[in-house]
Amino acid sequence: MNVVRHFAVATATAATLALAHQAAFAQEVTGKLGSPEATTTIDGRQLPPPDPRFEGEIREKASESTPWWPPRVVPPKGAPNVLLIMTDDQGFGAPSTFGGVIPTPTMDRIANAGLRYTNFHSTSLCSPTRAAIITGRNHHSVGFGVVNEIATGYPGYDSIIPIEKGTIGTILKENGYATSWFGKDHNTPSFQSSQAGPFGQWPNGMGFEYFYGFVGGDASQWQPNLFRNTTPIFPYLDNPGWNLETAMADEAIQYMKQLKELAPDKPFFIYYVPGATHAPHHPTPEWIKKISDMHLFDEGWNTVREKIFENQKRLGIMPENAQLTPWPKDLPEWNSLSFEEKKLFIRQADIYGAYLAYADHEIGRVIQAVDDLGELDNTLIIYIGGDNGASAEGMLNGTPNEFTTFNGVPVPVKDQFLWYPFWGSERTFPHFAAGWAWAMDTPFKWVKQVPSHFGGTAQGVVMSWPGHITDVGGIRRQFHHVIDIVPTILEATGITQPDTIDGIGQAPVEGVSMAYTWGKDDADAPSTHVTQYFEMLGNRAIYHDGWVAATTPVTLPWELSTATPPDVTTGYNWELYNVADDPTQASDLAAQHPEKLKELQDLFYVEAAKYNVLPLDNSTLARWNTPRPSLTAGRTEFTYRGVLSDVPAAAAPSTLNKGYTITAQVEIPEGGAEGMIVTHGGRFGGYGLFLSKGEFGVGRGKVVFLYNLLDLKRTAWEGPELEAGKHTIVFEFKPDEPGLGKGGTGVLSVDGKEVARNSLEHTTPITFPEDETFDVGLDTRTGVALVEYRYDVPFRFTGTIDRLDFALAPEVTAAK
């Protein structure tokens, strides 16, 4: 007994010392320590915090002992909820809040309750900006020098966030916040996005306790590759009119309501990142009509751009001395277009405008729910208009299917009119013409993908926190970058950046807090973000103390191709701007100040070495099929048995640019069968091997292999109806020659007999739609067939798949 008592007393004494040390930092304890209701803040330097030692008393019998509960960890007193919102591919000049013609009353609401930031910058591309915003570090520092679809095996480009650079989700969660992520996840490496994991770089593994959204660069808003945490879900099936923009708002609202009912005192951190306005532009019919009836874009992109700039001057978004940058010679003037081109392009812009207005409305519902819960005064809201500039990835004429762009295939205007009546519906995956992207980035030059000029990086930001941001309705012109969001949140919440997470020492955040701009007298405070490099796809710039040195882009973002670019170091011209006096980068001063240009060029390479920017690489589409450490790396044979669904491309056998053989051993029941045996892709590109559904019982059970070339052309191989019993189906494809997207010959055989032979003039060179998957025994999301052989998903196979084999020949992307 004496030994037991001595141990208990010694333990209690050590625990008291440990808590005293902790309290020296946090000093916020509620209730009596050891009681069930006790809470404490932590110093936050070690995450998760060490378990406090037991401070009760242990004797032989419980009736003579004293229990002691560890206190629940809570954030510092007064720590606000945080609602971090960021749209996609929006463009600085698109929303009404920053002079645009598209109504964004929700963004206006936050601006009028807080501040507008007019000199805030992104990385110029999606997942790099998103990696920076959740870590507070530069995108190369956290492995996202490019989007993860074109990752390469270098520390700055491998799309893997290092464990020594933990996320704001992890920091806030371990300090007592409820953390969640709604919408786009473009930071899970594509080669880790399957059901086999690992899941450490999914939102749940990056500190976000709840995830509801899609994984990848884009997704249909009508039939997205949607997940709840790491489980795929299909709420749109048998649910006409369902759209992710609305569903996502519903989900976030319910999440907040539930949290505040169950844990009223627990603050939330919600990272809310809708797919809008990245392609596909998928608003509802009601919003399409509402915006189309306003005729916002009828006068064309040149006139719209002039109107936006006038609005920006009137609103004070741009100072009086700001100049509207010239229209580029590589894009057509509106007045040079034909009647048919204008009609199509206006339709494209109307759909885009409807999408932005619709997204802003749904964001408004989320903010109103915060207000209805009585939490608005205690919520820091940061609403960022886009993760980069407006996108020109629709190419010169736009496209009804964005994956034509990603495969380097332009769609002529006359062909696009086949989709004109359905633009924005589930029948399209649309993107507008490049001219609209340039206009949506008014008053700047260039667009998404281009980091050297503000058209690619300038984002309108609004921020409110009643009682703390006191210059209500004010404008701030200090230079800031997306890496500044994490330190801003940490300062607002009173939470320290940790020294360690899970025992791993943490590198410092690289951004600075923006909170110094919040007061009424802070409009002219000097920017504390003095230096910032920019680099994307070899194009680069450096900002330092009011000056910018920038390369002139050598490739056009609306002409994605596999052509060899110029030398990444010697093939670029450099420009120089004094952006303190010339905020739109209108006047190139390189010739007047060569010494300043040289100083900044040298500074760029200092920063590049510091932040993992090297080696520079200016290839684009050619990087898409770079070998990566996926589950399929080095494999040429694959075997499946039974049903398997929702496998992303990185974990599936790739049939692109190579010969392949698909062998299916199936058993057909009495009365025949129908359904999908195997498919990869869907309506906007891919293939399927299936037994036909037929019409009115006629033609059911025929063996069909269908190849869908980007929704532009479908080619079919048809075999006989299969009788009851076991059968072997083989489809073999051999390309005619090496190279991307080359044609070839396909042969369909059943039970050892050739039943169909056909040729493809072209095949898909780069990628099938990334929001579609590889499925065995059914077809999720959308079907590859359109009219002939049409079926309704999930089109389950009603026979039995005994075995399915893929044999892949070596890739033949280039003849050398």
PDB file of C-alpha atoms in Angstrom, residues 478-573:
ATOM      1  CA  GLN A 478      -0.673  46.229 -49.774  1.00  0.00           C
ATOM      2  CA  PHE A 479       1.057  43.442 -51.678  1.00  0.00           C
ATOM      3  CA  HIS A 480       0.075  40.010 -50.365  1.00  0.00           C
ATOM      4  CA  HIS A 481       0.222  36.400 -51.474  1.00  0.00           C
ATOM      5  CA  VAL A 482      -1.776  33.262 -50.820  1.00  0.00           C
ATOM      6  CA  ILE A 483       0.915  32.034 -48.392  1.00  0.00           C
ATOM      7  CA  ASP A 484      -0.202  34.866 -46.084  1.00  0.00           C
ATOM      8  CA  ILE A 485      -3.543  33.244 -45.275  1.00  0.00           C
ATOM      9  CA  VAL A 486      -2.232  30.698 -42.733  1.00  0.00           C
ATOM     10  CA  PRO A 487      -0.320  33.255 -40.632  1.00  0.00           C
ATOM     11  CA  THR A 488      -3.373  35.530 -40.740  1.00  0.00           C
ATOM     12  CA  ILE A 489      -5.558  32.746 -39.350  1.00  0.00           C
ATOM     13  CA  LEU A 490      -2.989  31.868 -36.699  1.00  0.00           C
ATOM     14  CA  GLU A 491      -2.824  35.467 -35.502  1.00  0.00           C
ATOM     15  CA  ALA A 492      -6.614  35.789 -35.445  1.00  0.00           C
ATOM     16  CA  THR A 493      -7.039  32.592 -33.437  1.00  0.00           C
ATOM     17  CA  GLY A 494      -4.134  33.232 -31.080  1.00  0.00           C
ATOM     18  CA  ILE A 495      -2.612  29.886 -31.983  1.00  0.00           C
ATOM     19  CA  THR A 496       1.119  29.352 -32.331  1.00  0.00           C
ATOM     20  CA  GLN A 497       2.800  27.661 -35.240  1.00  0.00           C
ATOM     21  CA  PRO A 498       3.973  24.320 -33.844  1.00  0.00           C
ATOM     22  CA  ASP A 499       7.600  23.311 -33.454  1.00  0.00           C
ATOM     23  CA  THR A 500       6.694  19.655 -34.050  1.00  0.00           C
ATOM     24  CA  ILE A 501       3.787  17.667 -35.477  1.00  0.00           C
ATOM     25  CA  ASP A 502       3.728  13.946 -34.749  1.00  0.00           C
ATOM     26  CA  GLY A 503       7.291  14.260 -33.560  1.00  0.00           C
ATOM     27  CA  ILE A 504       8.512  15.861 -36.796  1.00  0.00           C
ATOM     28  CA  GLY A 505      10.174  19.269 -36.559  1.00  0.00           C
ATOM     29  CA  GLN A 506       8.249  21.871 -38.538  1.00  0.00           C
ATOM     30  CA  ALA A 507       9.714  24.313 -41.038  1.00  0.00           C
ATOM     31  CA  PRO A 508       8.580  27.921 -40.500  1.00  0.00           C
ATOM     32  CA  VAL A 509       5.643  29.239 -42.490  1.00  0.00           C
ATOM     33  CA  GLU A 510       6.829  31.487 -45.291  1.00  0.00           C
ATOM     34  CA  GLY A 511       3.980  33.976 -45.408  1.00  0.00           C
ATOM     35  CA  VAL A 512       3.161  36.970 -43.196  1.00  0.00           C
ATOM     36  CA  SER A 513      -0.044  37.869 -41.389  1.00  0.00           C
ATOM     37  CA  MET A 514      -2.362  40.389 -43.014  1.00  0.00           C
ATOM     38  CA  ALA A 515      -3.922  41.435 -39.708  1.00  0.00           C
ATOM     39  CA  TYR A 516      -1.812  44.613 -39.609  1.00  0.00           C
ATOM     40  CA  THR A 517      -4.103  45.998 -42.346  1.00  0.00           C
ATOM     41  CA  TRP A 518      -7.354  45.647 -40.381  1.00  0.00           C
ATOM     42  CA  GLY A 519      -7.520  48.959 -38.537  1.00  0.00           C
ATOM     43  CA  LYS A 520      -9.079  52.204 -39.710  1.00  0.00           C
ATOM     44  CA  ASP A 521      -5.687  53.878 -39.853  1.00  0.00           C
ATOM     45  CA  ASP A 522      -3.932  51.031 -41.673  1.00  0.00           C
ATOM     46  CA  ALA A 523      -4.884  51.750 -45.276  1.00  0.00           C
ATOM     47  CA  ASP A 524      -1.454  53.192 -46.017  1.00  0.00           C
ATOM     48  CA  ALA A 525       0.596  50.890 -43.800  1.00  0.00           C
ATOM     49  CA  PRO A 526       3.648  49.569 -45.662  1.00  0.00           C
ATOM     50  CA  SER A 527       3.311  46.014 -46.901  1.00  0.00           C
ATOM     51  CA  THR A 528       5.113  43.489 -44.726  1.00  0.00           C
ATOM     52  CA  HIS A 529       5.335  41.048 -47.650  1.00  0.00           C
ATOM     53  CA  VAL A 530       8.407  42.517 -49.311  1.00  0.00           C
ATOM     54  CA  THR A 531       9.664  39.763 -51.643  1.00  0.00           C
ATOM     55  CA  GLN A 532       7.809  37.072 -53.583  1.00  0.00           C
ATOM     56  CA  TYR A 533       8.972  34.862 -56.404  1.00  0.00           C
ATOM     57  CA  PHE A 534       6.594  33.402 -59.036  1.00  0.00           C
ATOM     58  CA  GLU A 535       7.214  30.407 -61.316  1.00  0.00           C
ATOM     59  CA  MET A 536       5.010  28.105 -63.319  1.00  0.00           C
ATOM     60  CA  LEU A 537       5.876  25.898 -66.287  1.00  0.00           C
ATOM     61  CA  GLY A 538       9.166  27.767 -66.762  1.00  0.00           C
ATOM     62  CA  ASN A 539       7.622  31.219 -66.872  1.00  0.00           C
ATOM     63  CA  ARG A 540       8.726  33.306 -63.903  1.00  0.00           C
ATOM     64  CA  ALA A 541       8.808  36.615 -62.067  1.00  0.00           C
ATOM     65  CA  ILE A 542      10.074  38.219 -58.885  1.00  0.00           C
ATOM     66  CA  TYR A 543       8.363  40.937 -56.831  1.00  0.00           C
ATOM     67  CA  HIS A 544      10.511  43.017 -54.505  1.00  0.00           C
ATOM     68  CA  ASP A 545       9.627  46.232 -52.739  1.00  0.00           C
ATOM     69  CA  GLY A 546       7.298  47.612 -55.423  1.00  0.00           C
ATOM     70  CA  TRP A 547       9.139  46.279 -58.480  1.00  0.00           C
ATOM     71  CA  VAL A 548       8.485  43.223 -60.647  1.00  0.00           C
ATOM     72  CA  ALA A 549      10.840  41.559 -63.098  1.00  0.00           C
ATOM     73  CA  ALA A 550       9.002  39.097 -65.320  1.00  0.00           C
ATOM     74  CA  THR A 551       9.617  36.860 -68.295  1.00  0.00           C
ATOM     75  CA  THR A 552       7.574  37.275 -71.439  1.00  0.00           C
ATOM     76  CA  PRO A 553       5.546  34.067 -71.953  1.00  0.00           C
ATOM     77  CA  VAL A 554       6.902  32.051 -74.862  1.00  0.00           C
ATOM     78  CA  THR A 555       3.933  29.694 -75.206  1.00  0.00           C
ATOM     79  CA  LEU A 556       0.273  30.620 -75.303  1.00  0.00           C
ATOM     80  CA  PRO A 557      -1.989  29.154 -72.598  1.00  0.00           C
ATOM     81  CA  TRP A 558      -4.773  28.626 -75.148  1.00  0.00           C
ATOM     82  CA  GLU A 559      -2.527  26.543 -77.398  1.00  0.00           C
ATOM     83  CA  LEU A 560      -1.666  23.582 -75.194  1.00  0.00           C
ATOM     84  CA  SER A 561       0.492  21.192 -77.177  1.00  0.00           C
ATOM     85  CA  THR A 562       3.350  18.750 -76.948  1.00  0.00           C
ATOM     86  CA  ALA A 563       5.605  20.893 -79.134  1.00  0.00           C
ATOM     87  CA  THR A 564       9.118  21.437 -77.810  1.00  0.00           C
ATOM     88  CA  PRO A 565       9.350  24.825 -76.046  1.00  0.00           C
ATOM     89  CA  PRO A 566      12.440  27.063 -76.229  1.00  0.00           C
ATOM     90  CA  ASP A 567      15.334  26.672 -73.823  1.00  0.00           C
ATOM     91  CA  VAL A 568      14.006  27.327 -70.334  1.00  0.00           C
ATOM     92  CA  THR A 569      16.845  29.639 -69.303  1.00  0.00           C
ATOM     93  CA  THR A 570      18.017  31.335 -72.502  1.00  0.00           C
ATOM     94  CA  GLY A 571      14.783  31.366 -74.500  1.00  0.00           C
ATOM     95  CA  TYR A 572      12.975  34.081 -72.530  1.00  0.00           C
ATOM     96  CA  ASN A 573      12.906  37.865 -72.675  1.00  0.00           C
TER      97      ASN A 573
END
